[in-house]
Coordinates of C-alpha atoms and ligand atoms in Angstrom, one line a residue:
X1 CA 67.6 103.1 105.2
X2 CA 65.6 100.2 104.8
X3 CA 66.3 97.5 101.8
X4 CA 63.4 96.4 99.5
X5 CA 61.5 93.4 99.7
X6 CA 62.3 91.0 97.1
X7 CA 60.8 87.2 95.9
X8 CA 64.2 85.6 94.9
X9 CA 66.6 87.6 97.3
X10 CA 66.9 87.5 101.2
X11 CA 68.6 90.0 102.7
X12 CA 70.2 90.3 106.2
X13 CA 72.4 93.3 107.6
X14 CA 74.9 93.0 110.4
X15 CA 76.1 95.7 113.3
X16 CA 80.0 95.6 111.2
X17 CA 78.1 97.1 107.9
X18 CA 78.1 94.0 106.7
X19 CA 75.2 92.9 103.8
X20 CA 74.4 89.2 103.3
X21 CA 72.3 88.8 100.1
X22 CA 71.4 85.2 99.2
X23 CA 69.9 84.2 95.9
X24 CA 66.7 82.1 97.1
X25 CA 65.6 80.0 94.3
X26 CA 67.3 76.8 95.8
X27 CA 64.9 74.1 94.2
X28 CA 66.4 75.5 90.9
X29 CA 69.9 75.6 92.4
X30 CA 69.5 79.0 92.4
X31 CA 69.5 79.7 89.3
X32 CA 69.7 83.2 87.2
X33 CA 66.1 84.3 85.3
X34 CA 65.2 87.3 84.5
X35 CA 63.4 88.0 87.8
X36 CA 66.5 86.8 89.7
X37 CA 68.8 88.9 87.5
X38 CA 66.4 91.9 88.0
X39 CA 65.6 92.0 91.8
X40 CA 69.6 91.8 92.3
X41 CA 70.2 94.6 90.1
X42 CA 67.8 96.3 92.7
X43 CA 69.6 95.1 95.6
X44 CA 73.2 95.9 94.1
X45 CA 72.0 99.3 93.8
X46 CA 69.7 100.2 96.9
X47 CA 72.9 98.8 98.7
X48 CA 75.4 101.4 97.0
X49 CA 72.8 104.0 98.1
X50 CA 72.9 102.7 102.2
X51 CA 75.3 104.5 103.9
X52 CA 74.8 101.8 107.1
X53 CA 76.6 99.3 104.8
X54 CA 80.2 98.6 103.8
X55 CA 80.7 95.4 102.2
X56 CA 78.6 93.0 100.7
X57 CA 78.2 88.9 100.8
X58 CA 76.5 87.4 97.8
X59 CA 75.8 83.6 98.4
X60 CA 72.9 80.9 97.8
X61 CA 70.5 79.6 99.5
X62 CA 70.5 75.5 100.5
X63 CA 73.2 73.5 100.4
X64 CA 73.7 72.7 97.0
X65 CA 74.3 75.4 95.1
X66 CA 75.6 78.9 95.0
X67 CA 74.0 79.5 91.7
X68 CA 73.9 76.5 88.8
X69 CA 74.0 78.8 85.8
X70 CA 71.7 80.9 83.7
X71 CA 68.3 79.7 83.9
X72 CA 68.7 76.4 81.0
X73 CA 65.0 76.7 81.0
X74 CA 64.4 80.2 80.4
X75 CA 67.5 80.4 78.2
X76 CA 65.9 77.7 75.4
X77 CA 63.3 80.6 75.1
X78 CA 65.2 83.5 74.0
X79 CA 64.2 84.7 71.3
X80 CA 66.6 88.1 69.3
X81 CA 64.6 91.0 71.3
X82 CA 64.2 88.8 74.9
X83 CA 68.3 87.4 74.1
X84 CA 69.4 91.0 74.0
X85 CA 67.4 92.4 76.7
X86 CA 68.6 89.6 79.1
X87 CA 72.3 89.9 77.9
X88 CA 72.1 93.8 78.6
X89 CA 70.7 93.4 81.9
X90 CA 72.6 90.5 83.1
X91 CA 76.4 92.7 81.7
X92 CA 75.3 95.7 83.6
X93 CA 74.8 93.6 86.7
X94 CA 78.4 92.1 86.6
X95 CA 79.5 95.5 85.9
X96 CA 77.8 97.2 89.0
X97 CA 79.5 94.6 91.1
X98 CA 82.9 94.5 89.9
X99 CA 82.9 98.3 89.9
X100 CA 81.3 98.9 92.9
X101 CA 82.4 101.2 95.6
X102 CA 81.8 98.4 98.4
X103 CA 83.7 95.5 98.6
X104 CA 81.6 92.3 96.9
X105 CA 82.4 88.9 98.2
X106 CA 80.6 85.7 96.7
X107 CA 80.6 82.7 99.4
X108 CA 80.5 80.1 96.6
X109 CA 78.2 77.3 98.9
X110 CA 78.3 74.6 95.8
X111 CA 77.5 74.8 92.5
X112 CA 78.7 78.0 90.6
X113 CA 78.3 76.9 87.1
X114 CA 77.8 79.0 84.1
X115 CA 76.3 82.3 84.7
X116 CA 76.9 81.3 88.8
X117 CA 80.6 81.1 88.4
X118 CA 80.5 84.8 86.3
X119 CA 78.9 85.9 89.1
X120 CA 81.5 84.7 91.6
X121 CA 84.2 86.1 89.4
X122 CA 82.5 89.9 89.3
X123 CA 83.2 89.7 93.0
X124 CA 85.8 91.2 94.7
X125 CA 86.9 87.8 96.9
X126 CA 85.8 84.7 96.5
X127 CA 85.4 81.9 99.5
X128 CA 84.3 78.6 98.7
X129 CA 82.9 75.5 100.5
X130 CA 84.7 72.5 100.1
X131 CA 81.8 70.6 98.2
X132 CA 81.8 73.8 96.0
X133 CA 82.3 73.1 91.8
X134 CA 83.1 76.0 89.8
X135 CA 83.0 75.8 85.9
X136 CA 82.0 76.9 82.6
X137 CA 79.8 74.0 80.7
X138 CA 78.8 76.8 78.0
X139 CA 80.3 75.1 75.2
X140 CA 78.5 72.0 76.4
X141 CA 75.1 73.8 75.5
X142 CA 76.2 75.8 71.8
X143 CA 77.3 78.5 73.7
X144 CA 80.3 80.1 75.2
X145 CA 80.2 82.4 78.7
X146 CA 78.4 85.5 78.0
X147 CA 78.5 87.3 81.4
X148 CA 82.3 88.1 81.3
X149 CA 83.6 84.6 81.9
X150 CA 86.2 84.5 78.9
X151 CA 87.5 88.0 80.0
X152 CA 87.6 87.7 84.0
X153 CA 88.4 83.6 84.4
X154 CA 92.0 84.7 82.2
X155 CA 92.2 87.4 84.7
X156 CA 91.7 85.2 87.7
X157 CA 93.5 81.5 86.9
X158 CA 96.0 82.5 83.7
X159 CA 95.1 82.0 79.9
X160 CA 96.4 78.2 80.2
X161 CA 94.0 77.4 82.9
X162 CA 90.8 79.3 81.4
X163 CA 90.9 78.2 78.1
X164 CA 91.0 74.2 79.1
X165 CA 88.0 75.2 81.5
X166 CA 86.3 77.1 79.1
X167 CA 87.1 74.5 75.9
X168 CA 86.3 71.6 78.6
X169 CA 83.7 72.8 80.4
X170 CA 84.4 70.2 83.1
X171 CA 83.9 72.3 86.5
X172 CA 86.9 72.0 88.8
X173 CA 86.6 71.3 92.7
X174 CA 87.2 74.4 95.6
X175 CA 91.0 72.6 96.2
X176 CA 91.7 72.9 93.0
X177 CA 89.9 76.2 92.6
X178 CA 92.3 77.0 95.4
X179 CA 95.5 75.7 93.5
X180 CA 94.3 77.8 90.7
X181 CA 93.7 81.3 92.8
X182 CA 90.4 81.3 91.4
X183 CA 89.3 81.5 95.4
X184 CA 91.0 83.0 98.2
X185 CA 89.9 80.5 100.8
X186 CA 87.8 76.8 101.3
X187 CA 86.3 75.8 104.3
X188 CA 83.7 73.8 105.5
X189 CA 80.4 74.7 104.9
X190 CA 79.0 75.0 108.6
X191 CA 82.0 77.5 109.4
X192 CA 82.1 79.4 106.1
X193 CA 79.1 82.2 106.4
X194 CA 81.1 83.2 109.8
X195 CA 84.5 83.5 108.8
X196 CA 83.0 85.8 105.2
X197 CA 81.5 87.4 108.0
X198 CA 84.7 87.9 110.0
X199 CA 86.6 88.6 106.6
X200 CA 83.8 91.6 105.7
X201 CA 84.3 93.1 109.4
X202 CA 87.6 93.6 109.1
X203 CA 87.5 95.3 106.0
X204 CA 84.7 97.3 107.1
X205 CA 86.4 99.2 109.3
X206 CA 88.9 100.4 107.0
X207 CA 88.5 104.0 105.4
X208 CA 85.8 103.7 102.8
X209 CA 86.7 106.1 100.2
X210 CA 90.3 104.2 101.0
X211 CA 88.6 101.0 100.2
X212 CA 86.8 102.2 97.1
X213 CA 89.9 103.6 95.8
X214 CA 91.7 100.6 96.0
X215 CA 88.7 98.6 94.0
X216 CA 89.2 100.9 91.3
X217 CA 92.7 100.8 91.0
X218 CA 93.3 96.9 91.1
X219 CA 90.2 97.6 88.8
X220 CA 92.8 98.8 86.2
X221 CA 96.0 96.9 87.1
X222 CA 97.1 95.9 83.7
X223 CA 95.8 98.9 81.9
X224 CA 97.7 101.1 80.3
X225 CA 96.7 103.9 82.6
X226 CA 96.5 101.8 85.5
X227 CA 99.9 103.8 87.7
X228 CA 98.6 107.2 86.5
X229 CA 95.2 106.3 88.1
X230 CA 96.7 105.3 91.4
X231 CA 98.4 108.3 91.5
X232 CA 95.2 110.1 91.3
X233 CA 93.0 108.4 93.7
X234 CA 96.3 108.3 96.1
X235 CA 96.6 112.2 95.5
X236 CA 92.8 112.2 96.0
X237 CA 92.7 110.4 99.4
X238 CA 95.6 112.7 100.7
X239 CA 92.9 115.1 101.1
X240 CA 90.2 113.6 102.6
X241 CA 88.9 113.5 106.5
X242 CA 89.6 109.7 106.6
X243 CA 93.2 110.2 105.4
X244 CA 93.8 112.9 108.5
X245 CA 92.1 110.6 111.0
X246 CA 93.7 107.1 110.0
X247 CA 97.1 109.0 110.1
X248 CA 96.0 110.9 113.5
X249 CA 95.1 108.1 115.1
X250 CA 97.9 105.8 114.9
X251 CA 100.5 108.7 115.7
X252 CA 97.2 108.9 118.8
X253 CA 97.3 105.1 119.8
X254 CA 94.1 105.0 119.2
X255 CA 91.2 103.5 117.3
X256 CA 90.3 105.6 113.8
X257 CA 86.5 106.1 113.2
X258 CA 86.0 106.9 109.7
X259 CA 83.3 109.0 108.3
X260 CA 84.0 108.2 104.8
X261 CA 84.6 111.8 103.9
Ligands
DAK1 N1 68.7 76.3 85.0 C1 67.5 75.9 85.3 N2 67.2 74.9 86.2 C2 68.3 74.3 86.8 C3 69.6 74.7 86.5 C4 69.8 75.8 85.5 N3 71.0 76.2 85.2 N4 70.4 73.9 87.2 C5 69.7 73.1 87.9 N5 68.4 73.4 87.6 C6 67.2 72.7 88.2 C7 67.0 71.3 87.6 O1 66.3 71.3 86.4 C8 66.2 70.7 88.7 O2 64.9 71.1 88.6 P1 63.6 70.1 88.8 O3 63.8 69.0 87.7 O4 63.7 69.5 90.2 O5 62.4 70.9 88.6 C9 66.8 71.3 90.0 O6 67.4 72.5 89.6 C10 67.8 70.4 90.7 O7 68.8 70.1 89.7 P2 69.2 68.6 89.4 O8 68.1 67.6 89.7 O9 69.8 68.6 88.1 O10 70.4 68.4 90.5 P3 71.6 67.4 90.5 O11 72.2 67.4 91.8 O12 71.3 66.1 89.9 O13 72.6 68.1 89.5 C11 73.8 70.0 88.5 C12 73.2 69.4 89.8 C13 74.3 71.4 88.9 C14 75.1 69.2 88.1 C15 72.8 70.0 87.4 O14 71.6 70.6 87.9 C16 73.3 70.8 86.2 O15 74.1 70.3 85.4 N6 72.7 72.0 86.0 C17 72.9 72.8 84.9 C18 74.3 73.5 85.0 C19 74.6 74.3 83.8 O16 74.8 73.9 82.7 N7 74.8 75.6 84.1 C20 75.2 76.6 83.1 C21 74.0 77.1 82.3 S1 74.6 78.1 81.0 C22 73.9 85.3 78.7 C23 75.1 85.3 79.4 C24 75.4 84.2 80.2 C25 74.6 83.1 80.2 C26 73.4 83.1 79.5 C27 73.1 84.2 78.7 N8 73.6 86.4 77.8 C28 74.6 87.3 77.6 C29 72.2 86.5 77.4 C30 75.0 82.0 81.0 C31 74.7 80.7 80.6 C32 74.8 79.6 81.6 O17 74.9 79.8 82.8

């Protein structure tokens, strides 16, 4: 299946089932308008729909900046009707991804700031470069993280940790980003697309429905149905073709090829 052709997104698609979707606005650092915001709702879901891929890479383009933020520019226009629209758009985005059935990893190449480090934290994983800054200056313009920040960063870093970032709004660096578990990894910037690449292989060749089950039940760790729902999507997989040829083929010595059924 082929992707669409978008004006703010590039897309690139590897032999592993691996997506790389980069935000291409880099004179802006990147940053989230409504055009941005709608051509990746598009790409989020025409890359559900392809079967040929299994994990996805979210990064930006240039050197600077995964993405800066909401669009200040755009923002300072909002008016009740646009504000609402944009916030409805922009929450069912960062739902797609954190839900989705494919893994999501950002590669945060700079800058996430704002709206940019929401977006990170909808992923999956997170890899940064080590020039990357990841913060949430909201308060710093009258507002406060609209995307999910005040929900998933608490998630993520601890309460402690969130609310000085949040109440600050002083970004912190990819080391201490590290320190924090915000990210899973930091490495330099000319080796970091490749080892994301590397990283999204070798989940790729995992079971699928496997891997989608597991998103959904980390999804809920911390719920109050969160162990009844990994019973059920662990009952669920014991039935499934994937389940009989990962189990086959280890007792076979030999390399499972899932079909995702
Ligand atoms: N929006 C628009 N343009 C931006 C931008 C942004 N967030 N960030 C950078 N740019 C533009 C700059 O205006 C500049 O454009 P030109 O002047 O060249 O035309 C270009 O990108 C390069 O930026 P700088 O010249 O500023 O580059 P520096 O290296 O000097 O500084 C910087 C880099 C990242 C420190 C600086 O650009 C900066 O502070 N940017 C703003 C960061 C920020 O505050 N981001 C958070 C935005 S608030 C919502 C939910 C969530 C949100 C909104 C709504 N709803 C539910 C509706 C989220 C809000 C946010 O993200």
């Amino acid at each position: 299946m082929s992707l669409p052709v978008f004006e703010n997104i590039l897309f690139d698609t590897d032999e592993n089932g691996v997506a790389t979707l980069t935000i291409n606005r880099p004179d802006k650092l990147n940053a989230l308008n409504a055009k941005v915001l709608s051509e990746l709702s598009d790409a989020i879901e025409a890359v559900q729909a392809d079967d040929a891929i299994n994990v996805l890479i979210i990064t930006g383009a240039g050197e600077k900046a995964f993405v800066a933020g909401a669009d200040i520019k755009e923002l300072s226009t909002l008016n009740k009707q646009t504000g609402e629209k944009l916030a409805s758009v922009g929450q069912q985005i960062f739902e797609a991804i954190e839900t989705s059935s494919k893994p999501v990893i950002a590669l945060v190449n700079g800058y996430a700031l704002g709206g940019g480090a929401e977006l990170a934290m909808a992923c999956h994983l997170r890899i940064a470069t080590e020039n990357a800054m990841i913060g949430l200056p909201e308060v710093s313009l009258g507002l406060i993280p609209g995307y999910g920040g005040t929900q998933r960063l608490p998630a993520l870093v601890g309460k402690s940790k969130a609310m000085e970032m949040i109440l600050t709004g002083k970004p912190i660096d990819a080391e201490q980003a590290l320190r924090n578990g915000l990210v899973n990894y930091v490495l330099p910037a000319a080796e970091a697309l490749d080892y994301t690449k590397k990283l999204a292989a070798s989940i790729s060749k995992n079971g699928p429905l496997a891997v989608a089950a597991a998103i959904e039940a980390v999804n809920r760790a911390g719920n109050a149905n969160g162990f009844a729902c990994e019973a059920v999507l662990f009952g669920g997989l014991c039935e499934t073709e994937d389940f009989s040829e990962g189990t086959g083929a280890f007792l076979e010595k030999r390399k499972a090829e899932f079909k995702g059924r």
